[in-house]
Amino acid sequence: LSVRPIPLVVRSRALENEFLIDNAMNKVETIIPILSLIGSLAKEKFCNPLGQPISKPTWADSSDFDIIDRFVRMCRNLSHYHS
C-alpha cells in the first residue's frame, strides 16, 4: 500500500461568473488494486461488494476513535495482504 499526494487546483464559480475562486489542495491517491480495496471496505460494512456505500444510522453515534480504529484495521489488513 502506498499513498502519494497530488497537487490539485479546484476552480469554483459563483454568481454567474462574477468571480472565480481557486482552491489549492492535495488529492490523495492510493496505489493498490481496487478490487482488494472494495473487498476490504465491504468486509468492514462500509460498502456492498459492488463498491456502493452503505449508510447506517448507528454510525452517526460512533466516536472519532471508533471510526479511526476501523480505518486503521482496514489499512493494516491491506498492508499485510500486499507484503
JSON list of C-alpha atoms in Angstrom, two decimals:
[
{"chain": "A", "resi": 1, "resn": "LEU", "atom": "CA", "xyz": [0.00, 0.00, 0.00]},
{"chain": "A", "resi": 2, "resn": "SER", "atom": "CA", "xyz": [1.46, 3.34, -0.96]},
{"chain": "A", "resi": 3, "resn": "VAL", "atom": "CA", "xyz": [-0.04, 6.79, -0.85]},
{"chain": "A", "resi": 4, "resn": "ARG", "atom": "CA", "xyz": [1.09, 9.84, -2.76]},
{"chain": "A", "resi": 5, "resn": "PRO", "atom": "CA", "xyz": [-0.27, 13.40, -2.58]},
{"chain": "A", "resi": 6, "resn": "ILE", "atom": "CA", "xyz": [-1.10, 15.03, -5.91]},
{"chain": "A", "resi": 7, "resn": "PRO", "atom": "CA", "xyz": [-1.40, 18.83, -6.05]},
{"chain": "A", "resi": 8, "resn": "LEU", "atom": "CA", "xyz": [-4.82, 19.79, -7.35]},
{"chain": "A", "resi": 9, "resn": "VAL", "atom": "CA", "xyz": [-6.46, 23.15, -8.04]},
{"chain": "A", "resi": 10, "resn": "VAL", "atom": "CA", "xyz": [-10.24, 23.35, -7.89]},
{"chain": "A", "resi": 11, "resn": "ARG", "atom": "CA", "xyz": [-11.86, 26.33, -9.56]},
{"chain": "A", "resi": 12, "resn": "SER", "atom": "CA", "xyz": [-15.21, 27.50, -8.18]},
{"chain": "A", "resi": 13, "resn": "ARG", "atom": "CA", "xyz": [-17.56, 29.88, -9.94]},
{"chain": "A", "resi": 14, "resn": "ALA", "atom": "CA", "xyz": [-20.23, 31.83, -8.12]},
{"chain": "A", "resi": 15, "resn": "LEU", "atom": "CA", "xyz": [-22.89, 34.38, -9.01]},
{"chain": "A", "resi": 16, "resn": "GLU", "atom": "CA", "xyz": [-22.94, 33.63, -12.73]},
{"chain": "A", "resi": 17, "resn": "ASN", "atom": "CA", "xyz": [-19.21, 34.06, -13.41]},
{"chain": "A", "resi": 18, "resn": "GLU", "atom": "CA", "xyz": [-18.86, 37.29, -11.43]},
{"chain": "A", "resi": 19, "resn": "PHE", "atom": "CA", "xyz": [-15.80, 35.93, -9.63]},
{"chain": "A", "resi": 20, "resn": "LEU", "atom": "CA", "xyz": [-13.64, 32.83, -9.57]},
{"chain": "A", "resi": 21, "resn": "ILE", "atom": "CA", "xyz": [-12.04, 31.17, -6.58]},
{"chain": "A", "resi": 22, "resn": "ASP", "atom": "CA", "xyz": [-9.06, 28.84, -6.96]},
{"chain": "A", "resi": 23, "resn": "ASN", "atom": "CA", "xyz": [-8.61, 26.42, -4.08]},
{"chain": "A", "resi": 24, "resn": "ALA", "atom": "CA", "xyz": [-5.32, 24.56, -3.90]},
{"chain": "A", "resi": 25, "resn": "MET", "atom": "CA", "xyz": [-5.44, 21.19, -2.18]},
{"chain": "A", "resi": 26, "resn": "ASN", "atom": "CA", "xyz": [-3.74, 17.83, -2.22]},
{"chain": "A", "resi": 27, "resn": "LYS", "atom": "CA", "xyz": [-5.58, 14.88, -3.70]},
{"chain": "A", "resi": 28, "resn": "VAL", "atom": "CA", "xyz": [-4.53, 11.64, -2.05]},
{"chain": "A", "resi": 29, "resn": "GLU", "atom": "CA", "xyz": [-4.08, 8.75, -4.43]},
{"chain": "A", "resi": 30, "resn": "THR", "atom": "CA", "xyz": [-3.64, 5.22, -3.16]},
{"chain": "A", "resi": 31, "resn": "ILE", "atom": "CA", "xyz": [-1.83, 2.70, -5.28]},
{"chain": "A", "resi": 32, "resn": "ILE", "atom": "CA", "xyz": [-3.49, -0.65, -4.56]},
{"chain": "A", "resi": 33, "resn": "PRO", "atom": "CA", "xyz": [-5.65, -2.98, -6.61]},
{"chain": "A", "resi": 34, "resn": "ILE", "atom": "CA", "xyz": [-9.20, -1.60, -6.49]},
{"chain": "A", "resi": 35, "resn": "LEU", "atom": "CA", "xyz": [-10.86, -5.00, -6.03]},
{"chain": "A", "resi": 36, "resn": "SER", "atom": "CA", "xyz": [-8.85, -5.61, -2.85]},
{"chain": "A", "resi": 37, "resn": "LEU", "atom": "CA", "xyz": [-9.87, -2.21, -1.52]},
{"chain": "A", "resi": 38, "resn": "ILE", "atom": "CA", "xyz": [-13.56, -2.79, -2.31]},
{"chain": "A", "resi": 39, "resn": "GLY", "atom": "CA", "xyz": [-13.37, -6.23, -0.73]},
{"chain": "A", "resi": 40, "resn": "SER", "atom": "CA", "xyz": [-11.90, -4.81, 2.47]},
{"chain": "A", "resi": 41, "resn": "LEU", "atom": "CA", "xyz": [-14.44, -1.98, 2.58]},
{"chain": "A", "resi": 42, "resn": "ALA", "atom": "CA", "xyz": [-17.28, -4.48, 2.07]},
{"chain": "A", "resi": 43, "resn": "LYS", "atom": "CA", "xyz": [-15.92, -6.75, 4.80]},
{"chain": "A", "resi": 44, "resn": "GLU", "atom": "CA", "xyz": [-15.95, -3.80, 7.22]},
{"chain": "A", "resi": 45, "resn": "LYS", "atom": "CA", "xyz": [-19.51, -2.93, 6.05]},
{"chain": "A", "resi": 46, "resn": "PHE", "atom": "CA", "xyz": [-18.55, 0.43, 4.54]},
{"chain": "A", "resi": 47, "resn": "CYS", "atom": "CA", "xyz": [-19.93, -0.61, 1.13]},
{"chain": "A", "resi": 48, "resn": "ASN", "atom": "CA", "xyz": [-21.52, -3.54, -0.67]},
{"chain": "A", "resi": 49, "resn": "PRO", "atom": "CA", "xyz": [-19.44, -5.92, -2.84]},
{"chain": "A", "resi": 50, "resn": "LEU", "atom": "CA", "xyz": [-20.03, -3.63, -5.85]},
{"chain": "A", "resi": 51, "resn": "GLY", "atom": "CA", "xyz": [-18.40, -0.69, -4.04]},
{"chain": "A", "resi": 52, "resn": "GLN", "atom": "CA", "xyz": [-21.62, 1.22, -3.39]},
{"chain": "A", "resi": 53, "resn": "PRO", "atom": "CA", "xyz": [-21.55, 2.95, 0.03]},
{"chain": "A", "resi": 54, "resn": "ILE", "atom": "CA", "xyz": [-23.72, 1.72, 2.88]},
{"chain": "A", "resi": 55, "resn": "SER", "atom": "CA", "xyz": [-25.17, 4.17, 5.37]},
{"chain": "A", "resi": 56, "resn": "LYS", "atom": "CA", "xyz": [-26.32, 3.13, 8.82]},
{"chain": "A", "resi": 57, "resn": "PRO", "atom": "CA", "xyz": [-27.94, 5.42, 11.41]},
{"chain": "A", "resi": 58, "resn": "THR", "atom": "CA", "xyz": [-25.86, 3.83, 14.18]},
{"chain": "A", "resi": 59, "resn": "TRP", "atom": "CA", "xyz": [-22.69, 5.15, 12.55]},
{"chain": "A", "resi": 60, "resn": "ALA", "atom": "CA", "xyz": [-23.78, 8.69, 13.36]},
{"chain": "A", "resi": 61, "resn": "ASP", "atom": "CA", "xyz": [-23.18, 7.89, 17.03]},
{"chain": "A", "resi": 62, "resn": "SER", "atom": "CA", "xyz": [-19.71, 6.39, 16.51]},
{"chain": "A", "resi": 63, "resn": "SER", "atom": "CA", "xyz": [-16.89, 8.16, 18.27]},
{"chain": "A", "resi": 64, "resn": "ASP", "atom": "CA", "xyz": [-13.94, 9.55, 16.33]},
{"chain": "A", "resi": 65, "resn": "PHE", "atom": "CA", "xyz": [-11.80, 6.85, 17.93]},
{"chain": "A", "resi": 66, "resn": "ASP", "atom": "CA", "xyz": [-14.10, 4.07, 16.65]},
{"chain": "A", "resi": 67, "resn": "ILE", "atom": "CA", "xyz": [-14.10, 5.45, 13.11]},
{"chain": "A", "resi": 68, "resn": "ILE", "atom": "CA", "xyz": [-10.32, 5.85, 13.03]},
{"chain": "A", "resi": 69, "resn": "ASP", "atom": "CA", "xyz": [-9.83, 2.42, 14.63]},
{"chain": "A", "resi": 70, "resn": "ARG", "atom": "CA", "xyz": [-11.92, 0.73, 11.92]},
{"chain": "A", "resi": 71, "resn": "PHE", "atom": "CA", "xyz": [-9.99, 2.59, 9.22]},
{"chain": "A", "resi": 72, "resn": "VAL", "atom": "CA", "xyz": [-6.62, 1.64, 10.72]},
{"chain": "A", "resi": 73, "resn": "ARG", "atom": "CA", "xyz": [-7.64, -2.03, 10.93]},
{"chain": "A", "resi": 74, "resn": "MET", "atom": "CA", "xyz": [-8.70, -1.97, 7.29]},
{"chain": "A", "resi": 75, "resn": "CYS", "atom": "CA", "xyz": [-5.40, -0.36, 6.21]},
{"chain": "A", "resi": 76, "resn": "ARG", "atom": "CA", "xyz": [-3.42, -2.86, 8.28]},
{"chain": "A", "resi": 77, "resn": "ASN", "atom": "CA", "xyz": [-5.23, -5.75, 6.58]},
{"chain": "A", "resi": 78, "resn": "LEU", "atom": "CA", "xyz": [-4.47, -4.27, 3.15]},
{"chain": "A", "resi": 79, "resn": "SER", "atom": "CA", "xyz": [-0.84, -3.76, 4.13]},
{"chain": "A", "resi": 80, "resn": "HIS", "atom": "CA", "xyz": [-0.50, -7.40, 5.24]},
{"chain": "A", "resi": 81, "resn": "TYR", "atom": "CA", "xyz": [-2.15, -8.57, 2.04]},
{"chain": "A", "resi": 82, "resn": "HIS", "atom": "CA", "xyz": [0.37, -6.71, -0.13]},
{"chain": "A", "resi": 83, "resn": "SER", "atom": "CA", "xyz": [3.51, -7.53, 1.87]}
]
